Amino acid sequence: MFVKIKGTGSCLPEKVLDNFEISQLVDTNDEWIQSRTGIKSRHIAREETAVSMAAKAAKRALEDAQVAAEEIDFLIVSSVSSEQLLPCTACSVQKEIGAVNAAAFDLNAACSGFIVAYQMAAGQIKAGLSKKALLIGVECLSNIVNWEDRGTCILFGDGAGAAVVSADEDGNIDGRGNIEIPSVLHSDGSRGEVLTCQNPTGKRADGSLKGYVAMDGREIYKFAARQVPVVVKEILEKAGKSVEEVDLFVLHQANRRIVEAIAKRLKQPIEKFPMDMMQNGNMSSASIPVLLDELKKAGKLQPGMKIVVAGFGAGLTWGGMYLEW
């Protein structure tokens, strides 16, 4: 018995903000942004909220999985930018979709959020505490971006991605009869200062409100380019697979340069590393599930494909898992 993704769904805001519009807000231009990040545009919530986007993505994932909302018994929402603290976003989504039998809660692991949610659901299923889980990554990062900071406002977008996961009776069992879930998680709080966002309700000494994302982009690049290849090899060792056997590496969509650096260190062709940050930007918790949904809709995820999913972000946190589609 092994956890398998049964269905996916996503929701992106209607408003598209391209690099030319960004250049009206800060001193930058399309060429500068694309050459450093690979990003051409991003979706920005106007009428949409974290709850409304998460609920739409969830309904689409349930439909894709052919699972009724009432069958879900474990619902997790990963977000760092929801408009509400209480009730938690997950409980509001539960209400919207009618998942009346689900235990629901939020988690905060930033760009690694979907990875953490998957592992929590996998643990519940392995322990026999849950049968079907609904995982959602949703962000309204436009709420916490400083639109006067060229270093951060060019990067982020809003959106939601969801996945239904359940036990797979044909999954991995080791030689001792134990259920194998090839996944890993790591954290290093001593380096958390490289990517921060204070509580928006707090005030600085000068009286101004806190709440904007602040990031040391150079350090994040070095961290991701070094640690993600290591964690990919760690995942594959658990799965008993080689890097050459992997069909796709589905990574957090932070920056094209980071993905290219990871591919180079793993000595794998860039074609194995699908990317959508060009039109979606960095959606933190939503990046991986949205990309999975886009790949599935495009027919690029076929039964039996070997996939490594990996994320990295604030905390610092990083990790991933091995999937067979």
Short mmCIF file of C-alpha atoms in Angstrom, two decimals:
data_model
loop_
_atom_site.label_atom_id
_atom_site.label_comp_id
_atom_site.label_asym_id
_atom_site.label_seq_id
_atom_site.Cartn_x
_atom_site.Cartn_y
_atom_site.Cartn_z
CA MET A 1 0.00 0.00 0.00
CA PHE A 2 1.55 3.22 -1.23
CA VAL A 3 0.19 6.74 -1.64
CA LYS A 4 -0.91 7.69 -5.15
CA ILE A 5 -2.23 10.94 -6.62
CA LYS A 6 -5.68 10.15 -8.01
CA GLY A 7 -6.66 13.56 -9.36
CA THR A 8 -5.47 17.14 -9.75
CA GLY A 9 -7.02 20.57 -10.18
CA SER A 10 -5.99 24.22 -10.28
CA CYS A 11 -7.34 27.76 -10.33
CA LEU A 12 -5.57 30.92 -11.46
CA PRO A 13 -6.88 34.50 -11.17
CA GLU A 14 -8.21 36.14 -14.32
CA LYS A 15 -5.93 39.18 -14.04
CA VAL A 16 -2.58 38.70 -15.78
CA LEU A 17 0.19 41.14 -14.89
CA ASP A 18 3.01 41.07 -17.45
CA ASN A 19 6.52 42.47 -17.20
CA PHE A 20 5.61 45.61 -19.15
CA GLU A 21 3.03 46.51 -16.50
CA ILE A 22 5.55 45.76 -13.74
CA SER A 23 7.94 48.21 -15.39
CA GLN A 24 5.36 50.94 -14.76
CA LEU A 25 5.62 50.27 -11.02
CA VAL A 26 9.39 49.88 -10.52
CA ASP A 27 12.60 50.60 -12.41
CA THR A 28 12.88 47.46 -14.51
CA ASN A 29 12.00 46.03 -17.92
CA ASP A 30 10.92 42.81 -19.59
CA GLU A 31 14.41 41.83 -20.75
CA TRP A 32 15.91 42.35 -17.28
CA ILE A 33 13.22 40.25 -15.58
CA GLN A 34 13.24 37.41 -18.10
CA SER A 35 17.03 37.16 -18.23
CA ARG A 36 17.25 36.80 -14.43
CA THR A 37 14.14 34.79 -13.62
CA GLY A 38 12.56 33.38 -16.78
CA ILE A 39 9.26 35.00 -15.75
CA LYS A 40 7.17 36.83 -18.37
CA SER A 41 3.90 37.28 -16.47
CA ARG A 42 2.00 36.27 -13.35
CA HIS A 43 -1.66 36.03 -12.24
CA ILE A 44 -2.84 38.51 -9.61
CA ALA A 45 -6.00 38.08 -7.51
CA ARG A 46 -8.52 40.90 -7.73
CA GLU A 47 -11.98 39.50 -6.95
CA GLU A 48 -10.54 36.08 -6.02
CA THR A 49 -9.47 35.09 -2.50
CA ALA A 50 -7.38 32.24 -1.15
CA VAL A 51 -10.56 30.42 -0.12
CA SER A 52 -12.35 30.90 -3.44
CA MET A 53 -9.34 29.76 -5.49
CA ALA A 54 -8.62 26.82 -3.20
CA ALA A 55 -12.24 25.68 -3.34
CA LYS A 56 -12.32 25.80 -7.16
CA ALA A 57 -9.04 23.89 -7.43
CA ALA A 58 -10.32 21.34 -4.91
CA LYS A 59 -13.59 20.76 -6.80
CA ARG A 60 -11.65 20.23 -10.03
CA ALA A 61 -9.30 17.75 -8.35
CA LEU A 62 -12.24 15.81 -6.88
CA GLU A 63 -13.92 15.68 -10.28
CA ASP A 64 -10.71 14.51 -11.92
CA ALA A 65 -10.27 11.79 -9.28
CA GLN A 66 -13.95 10.83 -9.46
CA VAL A 67 -14.13 11.16 -5.69
CA ALA A 68 -17.04 12.76 -3.81
CA ALA A 69 -16.22 15.51 -1.30
CA GLU A 70 -17.88 13.42 1.42
CA GLU A 71 -15.25 10.69 0.88
CA ILE A 72 -12.40 12.99 1.93
CA ASP A 73 -11.36 12.42 5.53
CA PHE A 74 -8.17 14.54 5.66
CA LEU A 75 -7.97 18.06 4.16
CA ILE A 76 -4.83 20.20 4.32
CA VAL A 77 -4.31 23.70 2.96
CA SER A 78 -0.78 25.05 2.67
CA SER A 79 -0.57 28.84 2.48
CA VAL A 80 1.44 31.78 3.81
CA SER A 81 -0.74 34.52 2.32
CA SER A 82 -4.40 33.79 2.97
CA GLU A 83 -6.51 36.84 3.85
CA GLN A 84 -7.81 35.17 7.02
CA LEU A 85 -6.28 33.65 10.12
CA LEU A 86 -9.47 32.36 11.72
CA PRO A 87 -11.25 30.26 10.74
CA CYS A 88 -8.37 28.52 9.02
CA THR A 89 -8.49 28.47 5.24
CA ALA A 90 -8.90 24.68 5.21
CA CYS A 91 -12.09 24.82 7.30
CA SER A 92 -13.53 27.49 5.01
CA VAL A 93 -12.70 25.32 1.98
CA GLN A 94 -14.27 22.32 3.71
CA LYS A 95 -17.49 24.33 4.05
CA GLU A 96 -17.41 25.51 0.41
CA ILE A 97 -16.93 22.05 -1.11
CA GLY A 98 -19.01 20.02 1.32
CA ALA A 99 -16.23 17.80 2.68
CA VAL A 100 -18.31 17.18 5.81
CA ASN A 101 -16.31 14.16 7.01
CA ALA A 102 -12.85 15.70 6.70
CA ALA A 103 -10.53 16.85 9.44
CA ALA A 104 -9.23 20.18 8.11
CA PHE A 105 -6.29 22.39 9.01
CA ASP A 106 -3.70 24.77 7.56
CA LEU A 107 0.08 24.44 7.48
CA ASN A 108 2.86 26.95 6.84
CA ALA A 109 5.94 25.64 5.07
CA ALA A 110 6.05 28.26 2.29
CA CYS A 111 7.30 26.91 -1.04
CA SER A 112 7.78 23.43 0.45
CA GLY A 113 4.16 23.37 1.61
CA PHE A 114 2.76 20.88 -0.89
CA ILE A 115 5.64 18.47 -0.12
CA VAL A 116 4.90 18.69 3.61
CA ALA A 117 1.16 18.24 3.05
CA TYR A 118 1.79 15.15 0.92
CA GLN A 119 4.01 13.59 3.56
CA MET A 120 1.50 14.30 6.34
CA ALA A 121 -1.26 12.69 4.28
CA ALA A 122 1.00 9.75 3.39
CA GLY A 123 1.74 9.22 7.09
CA GLN A 124 -1.97 9.26 7.95
CA ILE A 125 -2.74 6.75 5.22
CA LYS A 126 0.18 4.50 6.15
CA ALA A 127 -0.98 4.52 9.80
CA GLY A 128 -4.51 3.58 8.78
CA LEU A 129 -5.93 6.85 10.12
CA SER A 130 -7.13 8.13 6.74
CA LYS A 131 -8.11 6.68 3.39
CA LYS A 132 -8.49 9.70 1.11
CA ALA A 133 -6.89 13.12 1.50
CA LEU A 134 -7.26 16.43 -0.30
CA LEU A 135 -4.12 18.57 -0.48
CA ILE A 136 -4.26 22.21 -1.55
CA GLY A 137 -1.55 24.78 -2.05
CA VAL A 138 -2.94 28.30 -2.41
CA GLU A 139 -1.36 31.73 -2.34
CA CYS A 140 -2.39 35.37 -2.65
CA LEU A 141 1.18 36.58 -2.49
CA SER A 142 0.13 39.92 -3.99
CA ASN A 143 -1.20 40.61 -0.47
CA ILE A 144 2.28 40.59 1.04
CA VAL A 145 4.51 41.78 -1.81
CA ASN A 146 6.04 45.26 -1.67
CA TRP A 147 5.17 46.63 -5.11
CA GLU A 148 7.98 49.18 -4.77
CA ASP A 149 10.68 46.52 -4.29
CA ARG A 150 12.12 45.45 -7.66
CA GLY A 151 13.87 42.49 -6.11
CA THR A 152 10.67 40.74 -5.01
CA CYS A 153 7.60 42.13 -6.81
CA ILE A 154 8.75 40.72 -10.16
CA LEU A 155 8.78 37.16 -8.82
CA PHE A 156 5.48 36.27 -7.26
CA GLY A 157 2.02 35.32 -8.48
CA ASP A 158 -1.29 34.09 -7.07
CA GLY A 159 -3.07 30.79 -7.63
CA ALA A 160 -4.17 27.44 -6.22
CA GLY A 161 -3.44 23.81 -6.99
CA ALA A 162 -4.98 20.69 -5.47
CA ALA A 163 -4.50 16.93 -5.46
CA VAL A 164 -6.53 13.99 -4.19
CA VAL A 165 -4.34 11.23 -2.73
CA SER A 166 -5.25 7.78 -1.49
CA ALA A 167 -3.72 4.39 -0.82
CA ASP A 168 -2.46 2.40 -3.80
CA GLU A 169 -2.63 -1.32 -3.17
CA ASP A 170 -0.07 -1.99 -5.91
CA GLY A 171 2.58 0.27 -4.39
CA ASN A 172 6.03 -0.29 -2.93
CA ILE A 173 6.61 -2.88 -0.18
CA ASP A 174 10.11 -3.61 1.03
CA GLY A 175 11.66 -6.99 1.74
CA ARG A 176 10.31 -7.00 5.30
CA GLY A 177 6.74 -6.31 4.20
CA ASN A 178 6.82 -2.67 5.27
CA ILE A 179 5.07 0.04 3.30
CA GLU A 180 7.57 2.26 1.53
CA ILE A 181 6.89 5.98 1.05
CA PRO A 182 10.03 7.33 -0.65
CA SER A 183 10.01 10.91 0.58
CA VAL A 184 12.18 13.21 2.68
CA LEU A 185 11.92 16.53 4.52
CA HIS A 186 14.56 18.87 5.94
CA SER A 187 14.62 22.21 7.77
CA ASP A 188 17.30 24.68 8.87
CA GLY A 189 15.85 27.43 11.02
CA SER A 190 19.28 28.95 11.62
CA ARG A 191 19.15 30.30 8.05
CA GLY A 192 15.58 31.56 8.15
CA GLU A 193 16.56 35.22 7.83
CA VAL A 194 17.21 34.89 4.09
CA LEU A 195 13.46 34.82 3.35
CA THR A 196 11.08 36.50 5.79
CA CYS A 197 7.70 38.15 6.15
CA GLN A 198 6.65 39.62 9.47
CA ASN A 199 3.08 39.64 10.78
CA PRO A 200 1.25 42.42 8.89
CA THR A 201 -0.46 43.55 12.11
CA GLY A 202 2.86 44.44 13.71
CA LYS A 203 4.56 47.84 13.49
CA ARG A 204 8.15 48.89 13.05
CA ALA A 205 9.85 51.46 15.25
CA ASP A 206 8.99 54.23 12.76
CA GLY A 207 5.29 53.30 12.96
CA SER A 208 5.06 51.72 9.50
CA LEU A 209 3.29 48.40 9.10
CA LYS A 210 5.22 45.17 8.78
CA GLY A 211 4.18 42.47 6.39
CA TYR A 212 6.20 42.59 3.19
CA VAL A 213 8.24 39.68 1.86
CA ALA A 214 11.98 40.28 2.20
CA MET A 215 14.45 37.98 0.47
CA ASP A 216 18.15 37.53 -0.12
CA GLY A 217 17.89 36.20 -3.66
CA ARG A 218 21.55 35.31 -3.99
CA GLU A 219 21.49 33.11 -0.88
CA ILE A 220 18.25 31.42 -1.93
CA TYR A 221 19.80 30.61 -5.31
CA LYS A 222 22.92 29.11 -3.75
CA PHE A 223 20.87 27.14 -1.23
CA ALA A 224 18.49 25.66 -3.83
CA ALA A 225 21.16 24.90 -6.43
CA ARG A 226 23.22 23.03 -3.83
CA GLN A 227 20.58 21.28 -1.71
CA VAL A 228 17.95 20.18 -4.23
CA PRO A 229 20.29 17.84 -6.18
CA VAL A 230 21.32 16.32 -2.84
CA VAL A 231 17.73 15.75 -1.76
CA VAL A 232 16.80 14.31 -5.17
CA LYS A 233 19.53 11.68 -4.78
CA GLU A 234 18.35 11.01 -1.23
CA ILE A 235 14.80 10.40 -2.50
CA LEU A 236 15.99 8.11 -5.29
CA GLU A 237 18.11 6.09 -2.90
CA LYS A 238 14.98 5.45 -0.81
CA ALA A 239 13.03 4.53 -3.94
CA GLY A 240 15.79 2.26 -5.26
CA LYS A 241 15.94 4.17 -8.55
CA SER A 242 18.67 5.93 -10.49
CA VAL A 243 18.52 9.51 -11.69
CA GLU A 244 18.56 8.26 -15.28
CA GLU A 245 15.35 6.26 -14.71
CA VAL A 246 13.35 9.37 -13.78
CA ASP A 247 11.05 10.63 -16.53
CA LEU A 248 10.26 14.04 -15.01
CA PHE A 249 11.59 16.24 -12.21
CA VAL A 250 8.75 18.45 -11.02
CA LEU A 251 10.38 21.22 -9.00
CA HIS A 252 9.17 24.31 -7.20
CA GLN A 253 8.91 27.07 -9.80
CA ALA A 254 11.01 29.81 -8.22
CA ASN A 255 13.38 30.83 -10.99
CA ARG A 256 14.46 29.37 -14.33
CA ARG A 257 18.13 29.80 -13.45
CA ILE A 258 17.67 27.66 -10.33
CA VAL A 259 15.99 24.85 -12.29
CA GLU A 260 18.74 24.96 -14.92
CA ALA A 261 21.44 24.81 -12.24
CA ILE A 262 19.76 21.76 -10.64
CA ALA A 263 19.48 19.99 -14.00
CA LYS A 264 23.17 20.64 -14.67
CA ARG A 265 24.25 19.28 -11.28
CA LEU A 266 22.13 16.16 -11.78
CA LYS A 267 23.57 15.82 -15.32
CA GLN A 268 20.08 15.45 -16.77
CA PRO A 269 18.58 17.12 -19.87
CA ILE A 270 16.56 20.25 -19.18
CA GLU A 271 13.66 18.65 -21.08
CA LYS A 272 13.08 16.47 -18.01
CA PHE A 273 12.38 19.61 -15.95
CA PRO A 274 8.99 21.08 -16.95
CA MET A 275 8.50 24.76 -16.12
CA ASP A 276 5.56 27.13 -15.99
CA MET A 277 7.01 30.07 -14.06
CA MET A 278 7.15 31.91 -17.39
CA GLN A 279 3.41 32.60 -17.24
CA ASN A 280 2.68 31.98 -13.53
CA GLY A 281 5.65 33.34 -11.61
CA ASN A 282 6.53 31.89 -8.21
CA MET A 283 3.29 30.81 -6.47
CA SER A 284 4.98 29.36 -3.38
CA SER A 285 2.77 26.52 -2.03
CA ALA A 286 0.70 26.47 -5.21
CA SER A 287 3.57 26.09 -7.70
CA ILE A 288 4.00 22.32 -7.61
CA PRO A 289 0.33 21.26 -7.60
CA VAL A 290 -0.52 23.76 -10.36
CA LEU A 291 2.34 22.44 -12.50
CA LEU A 292 1.24 18.84 -11.91
CA ASP A 293 -2.29 19.75 -13.01
CA GLU A 294 -1.02 21.52 -16.13
CA LEU A 295 1.12 18.52 -17.05
CA LYS A 296 -1.78 16.15 -16.52
CA LYS A 297 -4.15 18.25 -18.63
CA ALA A 298 -1.54 18.40 -21.40
CA GLY A 299 -1.25 14.60 -21.46
CA LYS A 300 2.36 14.69 -20.26
CA LEU A 301 1.78 12.44 -17.24
CA GLN A 302 1.25 8.88 -18.40
CA PRO A 303 0.62 5.77 -16.25
CA GLY A 304 3.86 4.27 -14.99
CA MET A 305 5.96 7.40 -15.41
CA LYS A 306 8.61 7.86 -12.75
CA ILE A 307 8.52 11.34 -11.23
CA VAL A 308 10.54 13.14 -8.57
CA VAL A 309 8.84 16.12 -6.94
CA ALA A 310 10.99 18.54 -4.91
CA GLY A 311 10.43 21.87 -3.22
CA PHE A 312 12.46 24.42 -1.28
CA GLY A 313 11.68 27.66 0.48
CA ALA A 314 11.38 29.79 3.59
CA GLY A 315 12.25 28.26 6.90
CA LEU A 316 14.53 27.20 5.40
CA THR A 317 12.69 24.05 4.35
CA TRP A 318 13.25 21.55 1.55
CA GLY A 319 12.26 18.02 0.61
CA GLY A 320 10.50 15.88 -1.94
CA MET A 321 9.07 12.54 -2.93
CA TYR A 322 9.16 9.86 -5.61
CA LEU A 323 5.94 9.07 -7.47
CA GLU A 324 4.91 6.52 -10.06
CA TRP A 325 1.98 8.00 -11.97
#
